[in-house]
Structures are given as C-alpha cells and as structure tokens.
PDB file of C-alpha atoms in Angstrom:
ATOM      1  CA  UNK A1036     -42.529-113.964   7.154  1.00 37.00           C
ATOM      2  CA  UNK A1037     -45.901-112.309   7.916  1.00 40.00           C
ATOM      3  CA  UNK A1038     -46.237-110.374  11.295  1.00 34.00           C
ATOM      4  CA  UNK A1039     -48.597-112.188  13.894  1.00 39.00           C
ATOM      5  CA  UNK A1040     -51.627-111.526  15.268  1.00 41.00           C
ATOM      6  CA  UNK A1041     -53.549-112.877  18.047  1.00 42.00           C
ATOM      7  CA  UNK A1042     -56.145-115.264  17.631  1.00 44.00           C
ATOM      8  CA  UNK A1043     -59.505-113.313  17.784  1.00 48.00           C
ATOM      9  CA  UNK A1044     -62.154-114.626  20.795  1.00 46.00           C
ATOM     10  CA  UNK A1045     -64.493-117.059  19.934  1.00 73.00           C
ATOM     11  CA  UNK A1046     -61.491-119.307  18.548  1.00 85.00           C
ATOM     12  CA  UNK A1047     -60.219-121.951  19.865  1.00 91.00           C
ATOM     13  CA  UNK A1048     -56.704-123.590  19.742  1.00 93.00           C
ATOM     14  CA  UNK A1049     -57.000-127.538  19.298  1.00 93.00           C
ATOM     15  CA  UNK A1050     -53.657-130.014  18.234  1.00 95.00           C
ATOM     16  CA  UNK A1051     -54.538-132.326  15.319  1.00 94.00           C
ATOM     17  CA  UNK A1052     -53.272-135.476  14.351  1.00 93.00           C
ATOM     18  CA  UNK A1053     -52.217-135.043  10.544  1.00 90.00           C
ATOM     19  CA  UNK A1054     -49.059-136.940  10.092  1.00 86.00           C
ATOM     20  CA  UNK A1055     -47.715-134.736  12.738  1.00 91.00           C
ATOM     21  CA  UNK A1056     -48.881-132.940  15.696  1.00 94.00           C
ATOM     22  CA  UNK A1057     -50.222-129.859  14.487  1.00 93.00           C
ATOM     23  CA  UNK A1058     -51.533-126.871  16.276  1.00 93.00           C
ATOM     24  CA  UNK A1059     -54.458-125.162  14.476  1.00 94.00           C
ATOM     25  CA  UNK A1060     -56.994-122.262  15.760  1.00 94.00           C
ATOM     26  CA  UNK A1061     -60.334-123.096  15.047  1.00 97.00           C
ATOM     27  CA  UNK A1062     -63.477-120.269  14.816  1.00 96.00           C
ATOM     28  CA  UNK A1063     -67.204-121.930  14.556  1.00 96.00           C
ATOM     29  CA  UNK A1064     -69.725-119.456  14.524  1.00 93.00           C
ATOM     30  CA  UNK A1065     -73.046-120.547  15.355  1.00 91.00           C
ATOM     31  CA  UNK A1066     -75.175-121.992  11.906  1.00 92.00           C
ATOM     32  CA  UNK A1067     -71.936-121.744  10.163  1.00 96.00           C
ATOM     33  CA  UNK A1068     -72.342-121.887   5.940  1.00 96.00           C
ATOM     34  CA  UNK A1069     -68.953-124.144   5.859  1.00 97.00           C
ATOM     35  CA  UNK A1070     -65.526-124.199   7.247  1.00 98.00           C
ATOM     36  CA  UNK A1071     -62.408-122.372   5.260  1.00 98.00           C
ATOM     37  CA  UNK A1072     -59.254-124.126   6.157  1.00 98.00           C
ATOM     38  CA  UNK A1073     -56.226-121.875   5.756  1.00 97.00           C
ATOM     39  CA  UNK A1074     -53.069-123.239   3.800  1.00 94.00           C
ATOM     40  CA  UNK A1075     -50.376-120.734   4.979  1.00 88.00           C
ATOM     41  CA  UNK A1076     -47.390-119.727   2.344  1.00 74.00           C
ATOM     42  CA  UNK A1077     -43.280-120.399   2.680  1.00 70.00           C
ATOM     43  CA  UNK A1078     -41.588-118.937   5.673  1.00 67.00           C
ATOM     44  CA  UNK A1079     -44.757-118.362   7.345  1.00 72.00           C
ATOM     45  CA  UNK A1080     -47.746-119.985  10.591  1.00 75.00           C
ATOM     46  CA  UNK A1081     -51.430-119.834  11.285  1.00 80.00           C
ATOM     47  CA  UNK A1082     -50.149-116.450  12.743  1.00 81.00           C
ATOM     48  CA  UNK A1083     -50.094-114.727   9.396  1.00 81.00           C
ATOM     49  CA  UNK A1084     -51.533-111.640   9.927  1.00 86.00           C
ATOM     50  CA  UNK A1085     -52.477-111.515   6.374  1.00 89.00           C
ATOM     51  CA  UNK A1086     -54.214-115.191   6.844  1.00 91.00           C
ATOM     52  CA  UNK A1087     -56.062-114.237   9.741  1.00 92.00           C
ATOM     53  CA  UNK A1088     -57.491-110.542   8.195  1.00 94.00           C
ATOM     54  CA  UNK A1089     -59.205-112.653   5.750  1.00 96.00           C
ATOM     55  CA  UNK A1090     -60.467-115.305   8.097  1.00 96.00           C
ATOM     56  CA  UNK A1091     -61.807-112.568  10.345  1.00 95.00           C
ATOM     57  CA  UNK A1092     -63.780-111.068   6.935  1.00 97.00           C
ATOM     58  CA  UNK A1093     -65.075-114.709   6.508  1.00 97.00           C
ATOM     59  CA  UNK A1094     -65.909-115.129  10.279  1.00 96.00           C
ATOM     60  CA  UNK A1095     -68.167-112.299  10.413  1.00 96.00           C
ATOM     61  CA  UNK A1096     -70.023-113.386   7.133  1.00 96.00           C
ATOM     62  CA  UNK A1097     -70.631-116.813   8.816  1.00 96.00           C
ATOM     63  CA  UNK A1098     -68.230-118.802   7.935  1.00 97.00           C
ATOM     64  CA  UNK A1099     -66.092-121.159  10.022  1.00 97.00           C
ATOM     65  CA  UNK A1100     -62.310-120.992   9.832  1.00 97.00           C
ATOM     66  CA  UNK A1101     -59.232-123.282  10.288  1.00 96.00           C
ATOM     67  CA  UNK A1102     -55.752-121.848  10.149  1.00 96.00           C
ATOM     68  CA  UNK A1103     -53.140-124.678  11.165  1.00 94.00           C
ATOM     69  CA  UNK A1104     -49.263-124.804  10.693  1.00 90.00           C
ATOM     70  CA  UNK A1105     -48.267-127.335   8.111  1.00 87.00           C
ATOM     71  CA  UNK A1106     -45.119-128.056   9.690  1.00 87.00           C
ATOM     72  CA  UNK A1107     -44.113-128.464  13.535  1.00 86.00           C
ATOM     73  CA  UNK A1108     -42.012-126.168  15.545  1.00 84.00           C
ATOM     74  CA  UNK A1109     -38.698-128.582  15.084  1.00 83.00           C
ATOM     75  CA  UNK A1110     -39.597-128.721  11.749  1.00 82.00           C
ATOM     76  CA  UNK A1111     -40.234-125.008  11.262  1.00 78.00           C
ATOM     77  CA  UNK A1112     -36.560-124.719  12.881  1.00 79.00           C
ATOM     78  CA  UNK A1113     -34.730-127.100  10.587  1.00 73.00           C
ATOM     79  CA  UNK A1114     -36.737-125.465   7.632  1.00 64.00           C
ATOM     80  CA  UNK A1115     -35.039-122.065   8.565  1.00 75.00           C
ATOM     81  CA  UNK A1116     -32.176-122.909   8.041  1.00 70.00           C
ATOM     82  CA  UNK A1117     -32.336-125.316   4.741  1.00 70.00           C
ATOM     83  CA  UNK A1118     -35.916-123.876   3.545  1.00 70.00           C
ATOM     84  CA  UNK A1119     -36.717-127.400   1.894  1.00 71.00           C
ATOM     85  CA  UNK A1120     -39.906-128.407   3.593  1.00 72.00           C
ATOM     86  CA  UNK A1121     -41.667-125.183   2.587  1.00 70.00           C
ATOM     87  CA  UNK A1122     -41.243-126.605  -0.935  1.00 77.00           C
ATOM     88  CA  UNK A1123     -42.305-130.007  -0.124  1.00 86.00           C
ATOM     89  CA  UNK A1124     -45.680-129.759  -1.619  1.00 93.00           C
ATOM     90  CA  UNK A1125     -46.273-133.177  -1.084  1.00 93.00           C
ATOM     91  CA  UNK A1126     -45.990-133.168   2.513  1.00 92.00           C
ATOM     92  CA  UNK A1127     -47.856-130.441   2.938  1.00 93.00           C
ATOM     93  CA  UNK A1128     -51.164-131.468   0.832  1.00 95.00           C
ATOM     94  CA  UNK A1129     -50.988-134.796   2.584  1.00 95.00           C
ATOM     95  CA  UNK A1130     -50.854-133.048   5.479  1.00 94.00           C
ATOM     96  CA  UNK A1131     -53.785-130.854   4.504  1.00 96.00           C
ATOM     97  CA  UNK A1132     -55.870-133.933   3.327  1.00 96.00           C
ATOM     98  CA  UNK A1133     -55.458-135.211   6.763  1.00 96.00           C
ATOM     99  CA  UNK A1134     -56.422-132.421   7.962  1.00 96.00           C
ATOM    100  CA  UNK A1135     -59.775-132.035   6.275  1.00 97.00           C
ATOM    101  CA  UNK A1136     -60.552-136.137   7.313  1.00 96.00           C
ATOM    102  CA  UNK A1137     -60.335-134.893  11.094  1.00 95.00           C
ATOM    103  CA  UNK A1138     -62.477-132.048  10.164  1.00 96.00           C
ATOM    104  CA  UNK A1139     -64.897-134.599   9.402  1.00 93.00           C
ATOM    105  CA  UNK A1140     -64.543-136.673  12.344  1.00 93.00           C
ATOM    106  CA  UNK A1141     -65.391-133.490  14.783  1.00 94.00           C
ATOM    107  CA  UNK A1142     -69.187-133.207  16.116  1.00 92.00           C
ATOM    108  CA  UNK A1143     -69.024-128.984  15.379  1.00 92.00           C
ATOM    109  CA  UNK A1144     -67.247-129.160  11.944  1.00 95.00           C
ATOM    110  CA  UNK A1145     -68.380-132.612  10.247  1.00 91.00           C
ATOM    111  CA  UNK A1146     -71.446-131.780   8.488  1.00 91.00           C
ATOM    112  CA  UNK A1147     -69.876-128.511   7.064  1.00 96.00           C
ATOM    113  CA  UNK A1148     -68.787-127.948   3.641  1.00 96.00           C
ATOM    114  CA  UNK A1149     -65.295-127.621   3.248  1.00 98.00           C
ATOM    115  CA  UNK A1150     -62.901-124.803   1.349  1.00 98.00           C
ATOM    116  CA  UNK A1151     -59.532-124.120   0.763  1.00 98.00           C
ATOM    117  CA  UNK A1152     -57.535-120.925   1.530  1.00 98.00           C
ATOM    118  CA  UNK A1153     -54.402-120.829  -0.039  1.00 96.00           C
ATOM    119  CA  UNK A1154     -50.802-118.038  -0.034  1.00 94.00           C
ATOM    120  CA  UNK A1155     -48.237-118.979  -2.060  1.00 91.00           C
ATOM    121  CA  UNK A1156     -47.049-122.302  -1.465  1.00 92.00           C
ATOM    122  CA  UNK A1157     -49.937-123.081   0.204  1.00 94.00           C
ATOM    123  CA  UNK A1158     -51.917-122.584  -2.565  1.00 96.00           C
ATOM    124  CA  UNK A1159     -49.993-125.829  -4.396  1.00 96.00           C
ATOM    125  CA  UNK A1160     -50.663-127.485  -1.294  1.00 96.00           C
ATOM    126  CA  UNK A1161     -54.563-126.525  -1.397  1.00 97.00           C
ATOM    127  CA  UNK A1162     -54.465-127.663  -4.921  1.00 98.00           C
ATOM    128  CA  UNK A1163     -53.534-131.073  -4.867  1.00 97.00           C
ATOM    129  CA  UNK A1164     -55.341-132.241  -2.005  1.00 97.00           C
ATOM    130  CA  UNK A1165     -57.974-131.027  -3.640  1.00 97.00           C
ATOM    131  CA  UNK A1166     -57.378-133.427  -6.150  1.00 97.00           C
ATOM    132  CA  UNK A1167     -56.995-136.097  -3.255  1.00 96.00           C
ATOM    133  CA  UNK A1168     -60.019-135.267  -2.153  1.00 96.00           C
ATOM    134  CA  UNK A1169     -62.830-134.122  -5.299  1.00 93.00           C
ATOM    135  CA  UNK A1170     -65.857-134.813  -3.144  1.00 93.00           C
ATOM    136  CA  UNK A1171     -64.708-133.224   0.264  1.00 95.00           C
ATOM    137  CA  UNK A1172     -63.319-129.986  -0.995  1.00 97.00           C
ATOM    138  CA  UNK A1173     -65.722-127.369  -2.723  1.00 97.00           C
ATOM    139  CA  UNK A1174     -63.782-124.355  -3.411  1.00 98.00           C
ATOM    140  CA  UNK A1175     -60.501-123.485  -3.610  1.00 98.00           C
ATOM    141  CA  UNK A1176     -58.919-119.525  -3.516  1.00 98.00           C
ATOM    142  CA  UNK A1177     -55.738-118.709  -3.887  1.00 98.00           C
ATOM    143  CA  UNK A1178     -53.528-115.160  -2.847  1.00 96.00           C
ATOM    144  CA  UNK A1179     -50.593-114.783  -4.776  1.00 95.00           C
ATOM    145  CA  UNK A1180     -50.437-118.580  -5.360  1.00 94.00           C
ATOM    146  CA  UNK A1181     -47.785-120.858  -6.796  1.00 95.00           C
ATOM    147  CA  UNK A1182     -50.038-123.461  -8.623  1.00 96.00           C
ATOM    148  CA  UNK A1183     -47.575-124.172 -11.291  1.00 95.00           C
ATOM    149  CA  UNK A1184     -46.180-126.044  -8.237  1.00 95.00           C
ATOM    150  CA  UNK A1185     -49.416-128.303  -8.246  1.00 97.00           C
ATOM    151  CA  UNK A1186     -47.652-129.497 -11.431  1.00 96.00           C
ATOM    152  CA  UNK A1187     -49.985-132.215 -13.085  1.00 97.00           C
ATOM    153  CA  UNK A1188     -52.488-132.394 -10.753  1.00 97.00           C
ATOM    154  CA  UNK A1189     -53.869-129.177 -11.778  1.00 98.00           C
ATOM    155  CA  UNK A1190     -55.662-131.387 -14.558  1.00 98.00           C
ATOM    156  CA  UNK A1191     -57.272-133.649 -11.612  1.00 97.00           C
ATOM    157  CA  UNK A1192     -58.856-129.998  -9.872  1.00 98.00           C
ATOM    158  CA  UNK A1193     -62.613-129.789 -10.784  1.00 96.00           C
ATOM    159  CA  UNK A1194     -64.123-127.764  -8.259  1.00 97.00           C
ATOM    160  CA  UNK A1195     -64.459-124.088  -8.309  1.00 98.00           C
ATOM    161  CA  UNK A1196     -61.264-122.374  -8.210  1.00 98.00           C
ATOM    162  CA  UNK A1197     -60.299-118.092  -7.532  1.00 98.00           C
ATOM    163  CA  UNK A1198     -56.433-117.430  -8.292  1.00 98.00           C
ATOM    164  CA  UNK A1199     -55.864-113.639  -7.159  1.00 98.00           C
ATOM    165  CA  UNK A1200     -52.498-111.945  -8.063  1.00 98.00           C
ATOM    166  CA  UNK A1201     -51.012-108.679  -7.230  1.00 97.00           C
ATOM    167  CA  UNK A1202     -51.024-106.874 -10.611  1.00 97.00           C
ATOM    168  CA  UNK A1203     -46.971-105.641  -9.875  1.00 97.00           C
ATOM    169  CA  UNK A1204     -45.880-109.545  -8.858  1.00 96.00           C
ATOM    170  CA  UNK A1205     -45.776-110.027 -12.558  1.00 93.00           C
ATOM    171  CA  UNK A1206     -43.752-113.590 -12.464  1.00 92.00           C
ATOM    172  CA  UNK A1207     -46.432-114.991 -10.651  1.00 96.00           C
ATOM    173  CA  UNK A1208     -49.409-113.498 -12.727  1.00 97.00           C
ATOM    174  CA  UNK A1209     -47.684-115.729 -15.344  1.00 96.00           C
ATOM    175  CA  UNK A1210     -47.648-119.109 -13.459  1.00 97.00           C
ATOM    176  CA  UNK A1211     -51.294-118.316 -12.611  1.00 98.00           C
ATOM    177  CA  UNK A1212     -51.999-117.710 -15.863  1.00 98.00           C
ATOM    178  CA  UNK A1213     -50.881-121.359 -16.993  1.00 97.00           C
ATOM    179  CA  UNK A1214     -52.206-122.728 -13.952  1.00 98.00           C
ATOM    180  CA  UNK A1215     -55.423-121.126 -14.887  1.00 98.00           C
ATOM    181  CA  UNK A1216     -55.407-123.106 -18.098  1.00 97.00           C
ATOM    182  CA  UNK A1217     -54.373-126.476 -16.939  1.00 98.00           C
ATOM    183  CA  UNK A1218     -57.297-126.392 -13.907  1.00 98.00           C
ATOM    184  CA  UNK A1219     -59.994-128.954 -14.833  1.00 97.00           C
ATOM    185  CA  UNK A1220     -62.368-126.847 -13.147  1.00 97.00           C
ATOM    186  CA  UNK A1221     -65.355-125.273 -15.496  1.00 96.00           C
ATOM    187  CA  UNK A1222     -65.595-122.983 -12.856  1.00 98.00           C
ATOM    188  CA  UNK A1223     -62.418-121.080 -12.351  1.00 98.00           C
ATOM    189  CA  UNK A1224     -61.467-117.640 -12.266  1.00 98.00           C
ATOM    190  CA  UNK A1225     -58.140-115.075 -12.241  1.00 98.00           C
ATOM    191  CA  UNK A1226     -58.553-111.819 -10.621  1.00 98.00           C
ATOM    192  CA  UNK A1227     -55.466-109.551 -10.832  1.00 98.00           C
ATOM    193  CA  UNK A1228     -55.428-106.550  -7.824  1.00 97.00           C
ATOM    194  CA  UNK A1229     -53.942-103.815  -9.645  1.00 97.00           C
ATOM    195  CA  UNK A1230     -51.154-102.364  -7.682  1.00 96.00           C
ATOM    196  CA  UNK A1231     -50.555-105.150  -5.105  1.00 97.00           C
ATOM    197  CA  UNK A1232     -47.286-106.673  -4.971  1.00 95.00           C
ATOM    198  CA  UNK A1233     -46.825-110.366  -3.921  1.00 93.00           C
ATOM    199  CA  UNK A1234     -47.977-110.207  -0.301  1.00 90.00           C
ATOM    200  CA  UNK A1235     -51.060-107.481  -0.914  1.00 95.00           C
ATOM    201  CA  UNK A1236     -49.356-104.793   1.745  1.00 93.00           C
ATOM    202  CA  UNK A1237     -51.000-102.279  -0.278  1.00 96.00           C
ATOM    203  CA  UNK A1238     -53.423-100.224   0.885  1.00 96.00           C
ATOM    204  CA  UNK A1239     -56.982-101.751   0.437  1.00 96.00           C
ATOM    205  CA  UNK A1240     -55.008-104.571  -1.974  1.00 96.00           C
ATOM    206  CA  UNK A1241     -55.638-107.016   1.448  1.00 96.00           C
ATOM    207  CA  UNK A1242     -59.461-106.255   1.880  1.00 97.00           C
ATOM    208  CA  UNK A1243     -59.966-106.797  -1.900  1.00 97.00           C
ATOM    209  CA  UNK A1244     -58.811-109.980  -1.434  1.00 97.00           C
ATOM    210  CA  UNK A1245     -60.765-110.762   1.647  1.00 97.00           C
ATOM    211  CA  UNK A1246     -64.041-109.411  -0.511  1.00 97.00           C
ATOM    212  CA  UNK A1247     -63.184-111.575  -3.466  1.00 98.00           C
ATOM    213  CA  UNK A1248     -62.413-115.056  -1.222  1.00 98.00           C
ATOM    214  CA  UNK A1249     -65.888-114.258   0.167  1.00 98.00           C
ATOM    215  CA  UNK A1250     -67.592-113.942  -2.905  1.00 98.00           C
ATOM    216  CA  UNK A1251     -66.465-116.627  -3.984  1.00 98.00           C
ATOM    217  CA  UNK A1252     -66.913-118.863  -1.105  1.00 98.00           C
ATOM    218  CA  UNK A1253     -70.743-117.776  -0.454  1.00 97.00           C
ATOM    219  CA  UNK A1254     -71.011-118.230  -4.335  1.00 97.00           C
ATOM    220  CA  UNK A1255     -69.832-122.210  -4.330  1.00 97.00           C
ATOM    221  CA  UNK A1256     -69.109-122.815  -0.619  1.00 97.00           C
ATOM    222  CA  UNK A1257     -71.955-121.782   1.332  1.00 92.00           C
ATOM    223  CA  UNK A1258     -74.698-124.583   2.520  1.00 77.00           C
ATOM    224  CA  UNK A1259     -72.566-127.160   0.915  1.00 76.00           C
ATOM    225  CA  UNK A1260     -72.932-130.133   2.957  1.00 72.00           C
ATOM    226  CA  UNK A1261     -69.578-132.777   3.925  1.00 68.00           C
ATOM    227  CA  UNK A1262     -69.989-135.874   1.845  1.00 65.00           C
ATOM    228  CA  UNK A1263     -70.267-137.358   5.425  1.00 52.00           C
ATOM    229  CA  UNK A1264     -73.528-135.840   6.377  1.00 45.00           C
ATOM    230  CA  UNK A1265     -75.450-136.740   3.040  1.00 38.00           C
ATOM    231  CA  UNK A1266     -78.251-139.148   4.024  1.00 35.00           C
ATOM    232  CA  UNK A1267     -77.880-142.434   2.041  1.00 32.00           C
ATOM    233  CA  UNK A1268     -80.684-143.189  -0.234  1.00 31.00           C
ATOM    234  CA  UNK A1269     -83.557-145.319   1.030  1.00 30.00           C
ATOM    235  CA  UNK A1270     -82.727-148.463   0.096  1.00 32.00           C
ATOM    236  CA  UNK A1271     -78.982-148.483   0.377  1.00 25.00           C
TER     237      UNK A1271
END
C-alpha cells in the first residue's frame, strides 16, 4: 500500500453518494480546464502518495482534481483480509460512474470536462466506466494499469487513452500491450518509463509520469465542456 500524504490546502474533503458513502478530497482551482478524478490501485486510498504527487502536478497546471476511495472503511477492512473487492472491477467502475454523475450535479464541478486517472486496478475500473459513460469522460491515463482486466469493454473505449508502464514491470508492459490493441480509441498511446518498476519509486520515474498525464490531459482534456453544460440548439 502507498504511504499517505496529507491533503494539500485549497482541497476540500466532501462524502459522496456512489453506491456507498464515499469520502473523496476535492481541489478546484479557480477557471479550472477540467476535473481529473483519481481511480486508486489494489491495497491502496485517496491517500496514495503516489496519486496525490500527480494531482498536485495537475493542480498547479489548472486542473481540478478528485481522489475518492472506491471502497468504505468496513469494506477496506474485510478486503484486507480476503483481498476480493480490490478485484471487483465491476463494483468499482460503477462506483466510479456514479461518481462522475455527482460531479455533474455540483455548481463548482458540473460544467467541467471530465478525465480519468487510473493505478493498477484502478485503471480497469477507469476503463469501463468509460465505456459507461462515452460522452462524459474525455481522457483516460493509466500508471502501471491492469486493462486486460477491462476485459471486453476495452473494444467499447473511444476516447483518448495514455497507458504508462515501468519499463522493468515487464508482465504488465504485456497486458498493456494487448490492451493497447483492443482500445477502440484512434487516439491512444503506450509510453514505457525505462527503469521504473510497477509503482514508479524510481527516481524521477514518478514526475515522468506526472509530465506525461499532463500532456496528455491539456492535449484532449483541457476546455472540454460536461455534456451537461452544452447549450441545446435553438429550436430544441
């Protein structure tokens, strides 16, 4: 499990209603370019220190952030001891997909384009809501992903998609590497980190990362508007 961090000022911690009370620490910087919601990986919270490096990089470009635990803290406790709902990707998109609908219901966060940060597990997670939801989401990076675990609805994934793998976690560069192929996206993209093992501990690996998510997310995030804040034609 990732070491924790506090959550930096200017964020807020709000509960949200996803299935399942679930706590979440929210950042909106003034004229934000879109909101990243954070998908954490197995065995770990919205305290990932890893997680919150990269928000913090994405922060100070402009962007809002999201992380949120995809389980509850009785849930978290049975999980420690049978580590089966870590691996319940379905549970954990849904709860994701609910996730993003309250994002939309908020006065600070509905208008605002919405991405997907996803570590390990997560990253399945991130995936098939994603497919759930093809007109809310519009970018998706993963760190050291397991989309292989998005099994078939890797083919329903259109929008713009980063997979980033350590270049010494070589069973996962494979999955990605199918994954990568499967994606429906036209706009999708593996970047391996040479050196960095599965959870980027290397030195620099973890700012490479944050670099490449932000690319990527000013590239097909940034000024993207929620579906929700489109005017309607005239007429309609």
């Amino acid at each position: 499990m990732d070491r924790t961090m506090n959550a930096p000022v200017g964020t807020r911690t709000i509960i949200i209603p996803a299935g399942a009370m679930l706590p979440g620490d929210l950042s909106v910087p003034a004229d934000a370019k879109g909101i990243v919601v954070f998908a954490h990986g197995s065995g770990s919270t919205r305290k990932s220190r890893r997680n919150q490096r990269v928000a913090a990089r994405l922060q100070d470009a402009g962007f809002a952030t999201l992380l949120f635990d995809l389980l509850t803290s009785d849930e978290e406790s049975l999980d420690t001891l049978t580590g089966r709902l870590r691996f319940d990707v379905p549970l954990l998109a849904e709860r994701l997909a609910k996730v993003t609908d309250w994002l939309r219901s908020q006065t600070d966060t509905r208008g605002l384009g919405v991405g997907y940060f996803g570590a390990s597990t997560g990253a399945a997670a991130a995936l098939v809501a994603a497919a759930a939801l093809p007109t809310q989401v519009r970018a998706i990076v993963s760190r050291g992903g397991r989309p292989d675990l998005a099994g078939p609805y890797l083919a329903r994934v259109a929008v713009p998609t980063l997979l980033i793998v350590g270049g010494a976690d070589a069973p996962v560069i494979g999955m990605n590497q199918s994954a990568l192929r499967q994606l429906a996206s036209s706009t999708k993209q593996l970047v391996i980190v040479p050196g960095a093992t599965h959870l980027f501990e290397e030195p620099g690996a973890l700012d490479r990362v944050s670099e490449l998510a932000l690319d990527w997310f000013d590239r097909y995030l940034a000024g993207a508007r929620s579906p929700s804040a489109i005017p309607a034609p005239l007429g309609s």
